[in-house]
Short mmCIF file of C-alpha atoms in Angstrom, two decimals:
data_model
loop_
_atom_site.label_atom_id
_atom_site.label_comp_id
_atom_site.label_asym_id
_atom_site.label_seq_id
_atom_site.Cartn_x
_atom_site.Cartn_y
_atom_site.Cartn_z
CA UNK A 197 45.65 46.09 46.52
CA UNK A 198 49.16 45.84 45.60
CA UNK A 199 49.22 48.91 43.55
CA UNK A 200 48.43 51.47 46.56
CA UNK A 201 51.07 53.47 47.62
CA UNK A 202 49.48 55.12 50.48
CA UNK A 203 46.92 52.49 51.88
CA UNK A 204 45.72 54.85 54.73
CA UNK A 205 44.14 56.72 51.79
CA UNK A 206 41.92 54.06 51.27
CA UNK A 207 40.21 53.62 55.10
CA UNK A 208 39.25 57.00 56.39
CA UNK A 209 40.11 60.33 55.38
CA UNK A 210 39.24 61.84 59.01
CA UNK A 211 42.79 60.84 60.55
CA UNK A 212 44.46 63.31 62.64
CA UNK A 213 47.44 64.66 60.61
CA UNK A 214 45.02 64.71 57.26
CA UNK A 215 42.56 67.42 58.39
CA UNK A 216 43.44 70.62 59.70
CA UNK A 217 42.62 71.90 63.23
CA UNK A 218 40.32 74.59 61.31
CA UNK A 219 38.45 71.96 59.74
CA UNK A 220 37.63 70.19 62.73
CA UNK A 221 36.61 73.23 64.55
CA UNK A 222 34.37 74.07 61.55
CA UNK A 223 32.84 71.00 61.79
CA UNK A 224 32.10 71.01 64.87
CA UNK A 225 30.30 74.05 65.17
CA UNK A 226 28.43 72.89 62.59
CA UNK A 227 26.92 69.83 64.51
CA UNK A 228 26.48 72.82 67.29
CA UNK A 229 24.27 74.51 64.49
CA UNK A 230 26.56 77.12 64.24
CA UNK A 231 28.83 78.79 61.72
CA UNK A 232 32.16 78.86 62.89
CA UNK A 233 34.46 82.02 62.36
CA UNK A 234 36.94 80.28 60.33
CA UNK A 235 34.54 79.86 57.24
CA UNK A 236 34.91 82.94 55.15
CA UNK A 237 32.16 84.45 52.51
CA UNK A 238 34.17 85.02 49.52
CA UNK A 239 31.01 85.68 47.34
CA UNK A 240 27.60 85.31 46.77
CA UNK A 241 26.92 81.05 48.08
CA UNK A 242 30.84 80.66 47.64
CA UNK A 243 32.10 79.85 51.40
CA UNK A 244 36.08 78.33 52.32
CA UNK A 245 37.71 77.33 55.17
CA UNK A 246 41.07 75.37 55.41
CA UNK A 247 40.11 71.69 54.77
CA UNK A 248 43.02 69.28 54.59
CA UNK A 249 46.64 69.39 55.66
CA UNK A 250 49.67 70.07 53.78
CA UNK A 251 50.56 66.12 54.88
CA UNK A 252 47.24 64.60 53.09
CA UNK A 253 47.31 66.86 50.04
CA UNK A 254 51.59 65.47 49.36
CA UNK A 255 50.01 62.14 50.28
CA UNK A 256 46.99 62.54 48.53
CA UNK A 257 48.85 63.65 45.13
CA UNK A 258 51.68 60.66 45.13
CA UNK A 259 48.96 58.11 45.59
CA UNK A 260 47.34 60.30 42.12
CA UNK A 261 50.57 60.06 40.82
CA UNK A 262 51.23 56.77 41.44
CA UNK A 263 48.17 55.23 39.61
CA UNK A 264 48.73 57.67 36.78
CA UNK A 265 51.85 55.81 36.35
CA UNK A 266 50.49 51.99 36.80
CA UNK A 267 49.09 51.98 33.02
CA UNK A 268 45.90 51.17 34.87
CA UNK A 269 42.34 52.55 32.89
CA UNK A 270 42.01 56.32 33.49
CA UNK A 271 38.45 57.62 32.89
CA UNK A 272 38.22 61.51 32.91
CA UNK A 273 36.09 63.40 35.64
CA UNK A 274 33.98 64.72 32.97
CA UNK A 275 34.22 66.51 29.32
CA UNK A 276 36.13 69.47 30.48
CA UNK A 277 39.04 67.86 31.77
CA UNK A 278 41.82 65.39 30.08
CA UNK A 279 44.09 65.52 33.08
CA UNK A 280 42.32 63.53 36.19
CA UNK A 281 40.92 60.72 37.57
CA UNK A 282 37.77 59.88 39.12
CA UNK A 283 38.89 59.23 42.91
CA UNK A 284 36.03 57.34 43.66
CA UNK A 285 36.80 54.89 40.85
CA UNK A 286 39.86 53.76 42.23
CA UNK A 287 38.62 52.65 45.84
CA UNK A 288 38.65 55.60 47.70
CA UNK A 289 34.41 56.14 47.84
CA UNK A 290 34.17 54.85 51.42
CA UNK A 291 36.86 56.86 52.31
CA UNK A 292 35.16 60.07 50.87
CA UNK A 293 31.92 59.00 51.93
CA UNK A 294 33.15 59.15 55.42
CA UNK A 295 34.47 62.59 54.90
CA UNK A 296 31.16 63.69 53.21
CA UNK A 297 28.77 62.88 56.36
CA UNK A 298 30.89 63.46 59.26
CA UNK A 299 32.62 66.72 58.08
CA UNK A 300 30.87 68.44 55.10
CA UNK A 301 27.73 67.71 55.43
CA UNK A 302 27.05 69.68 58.80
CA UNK A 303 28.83 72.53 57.21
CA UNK A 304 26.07 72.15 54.37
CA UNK A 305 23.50 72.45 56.23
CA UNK A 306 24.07 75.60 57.38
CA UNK A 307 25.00 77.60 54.29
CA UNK A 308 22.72 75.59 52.13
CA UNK A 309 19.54 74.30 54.33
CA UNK A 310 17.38 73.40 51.45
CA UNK A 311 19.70 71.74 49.18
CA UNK A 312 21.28 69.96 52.01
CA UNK A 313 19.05 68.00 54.22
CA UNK A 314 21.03 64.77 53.33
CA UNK A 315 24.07 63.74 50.70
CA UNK A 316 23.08 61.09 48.23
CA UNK A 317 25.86 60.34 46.77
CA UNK A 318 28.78 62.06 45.09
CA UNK A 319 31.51 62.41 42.14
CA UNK A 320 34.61 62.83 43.25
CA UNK A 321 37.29 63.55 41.14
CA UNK A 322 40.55 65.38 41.15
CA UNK A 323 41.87 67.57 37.78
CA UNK A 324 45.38 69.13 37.13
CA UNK A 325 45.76 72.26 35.69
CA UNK A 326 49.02 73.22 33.64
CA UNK A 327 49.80 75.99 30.83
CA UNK A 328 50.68 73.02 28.13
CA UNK A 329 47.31 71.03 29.19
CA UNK A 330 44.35 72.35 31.06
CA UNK A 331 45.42 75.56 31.50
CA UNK A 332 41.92 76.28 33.76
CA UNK A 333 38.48 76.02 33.33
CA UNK A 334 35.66 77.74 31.68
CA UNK A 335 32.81 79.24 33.47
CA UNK A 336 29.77 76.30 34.20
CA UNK A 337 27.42 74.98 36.24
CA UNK A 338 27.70 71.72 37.84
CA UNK A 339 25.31 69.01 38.00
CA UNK A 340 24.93 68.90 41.90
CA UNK A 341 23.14 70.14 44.95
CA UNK A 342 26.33 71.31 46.21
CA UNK A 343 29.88 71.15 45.25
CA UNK A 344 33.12 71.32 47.23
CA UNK A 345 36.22 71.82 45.98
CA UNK A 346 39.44 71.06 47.47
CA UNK A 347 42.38 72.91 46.35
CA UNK A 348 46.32 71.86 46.65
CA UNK A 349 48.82 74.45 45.61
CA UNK A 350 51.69 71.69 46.54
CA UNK A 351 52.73 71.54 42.92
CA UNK A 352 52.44 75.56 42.33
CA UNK A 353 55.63 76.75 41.42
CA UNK A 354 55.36 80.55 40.95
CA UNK A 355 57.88 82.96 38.90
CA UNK A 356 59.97 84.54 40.94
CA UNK A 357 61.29 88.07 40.41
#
């Protein structure tokens, strides 16, 4: 497609200079059936570890960027959030897909062994927060086994005293 910026996006989110070393350790421990050190506990069934590189989340957002420019049909992630864009929806499934079975899914397991003995499907998505938009989101409950979130501060800009 024409319209791509970043086409890479598009075949396999597993590439080197996308994922961080962490995350690759992480998952492979997991396939070990262990936890590795790197995933913290930062409350009750809420786990992180360092997912993707500074590289794929500046890639990652110009491709967003980019088809928020095109004039192309945007259909919000859900009923909570007017600014984002259903990733999935503009070819980048297999891609996540990929990502899904090979790297999170092991990781599932673990924390979450009943919930997680396979991954069906999912809804990807990706939302921007701003003071003069969404300025966050309220507490809820999502409609899912288990939910990741992957978070970019590359467009953070914060006061400075």
């Amino acid at each position: 497609m024409p319209l791509r910026r970043e086409p890479k996006l598009f075949e396999s989110l597993l590439r080197d200079e996308w994922l961080t070393s962490e995350a690759r350790a992480v998952a492979a421990a997991a396939w070990e059936g262990y936890l590795h050190d790197a995933v913290v506990r930062e409350s009750a069934g809420v786990y992180s570890f360092e997912l993707f590189s500074k590289t794929f989340c500046e890639t990652f957002l110009r491709e967003v960027d980019n088809y928020d420019s095109s004039g192309l049909p945007v259909r919000r992630p859900n009923s909570m959030n007017m600014y984002g864009l259903i990733v999935n929806e503009i070819g980048m499934r297999d891609a996540i897909t990929e990502l899904q079975q090979f790297i999170l899914l092991p990781v599932a397991r673990l924390l979450f062994p009943l919930q997680s003995t396979q991954f069906d499907a999912h809804h990807s998505f990706i939302v921007r927060y701003k003071a003069d938009e969404d300025p966050g989101l309220d507490m809820h409950t999502d409609d899912s086994d288990v939910t990741f979130n992957a978070v970019s501060y590359t467009h953070l800009t914060l006061p400075t005293k």
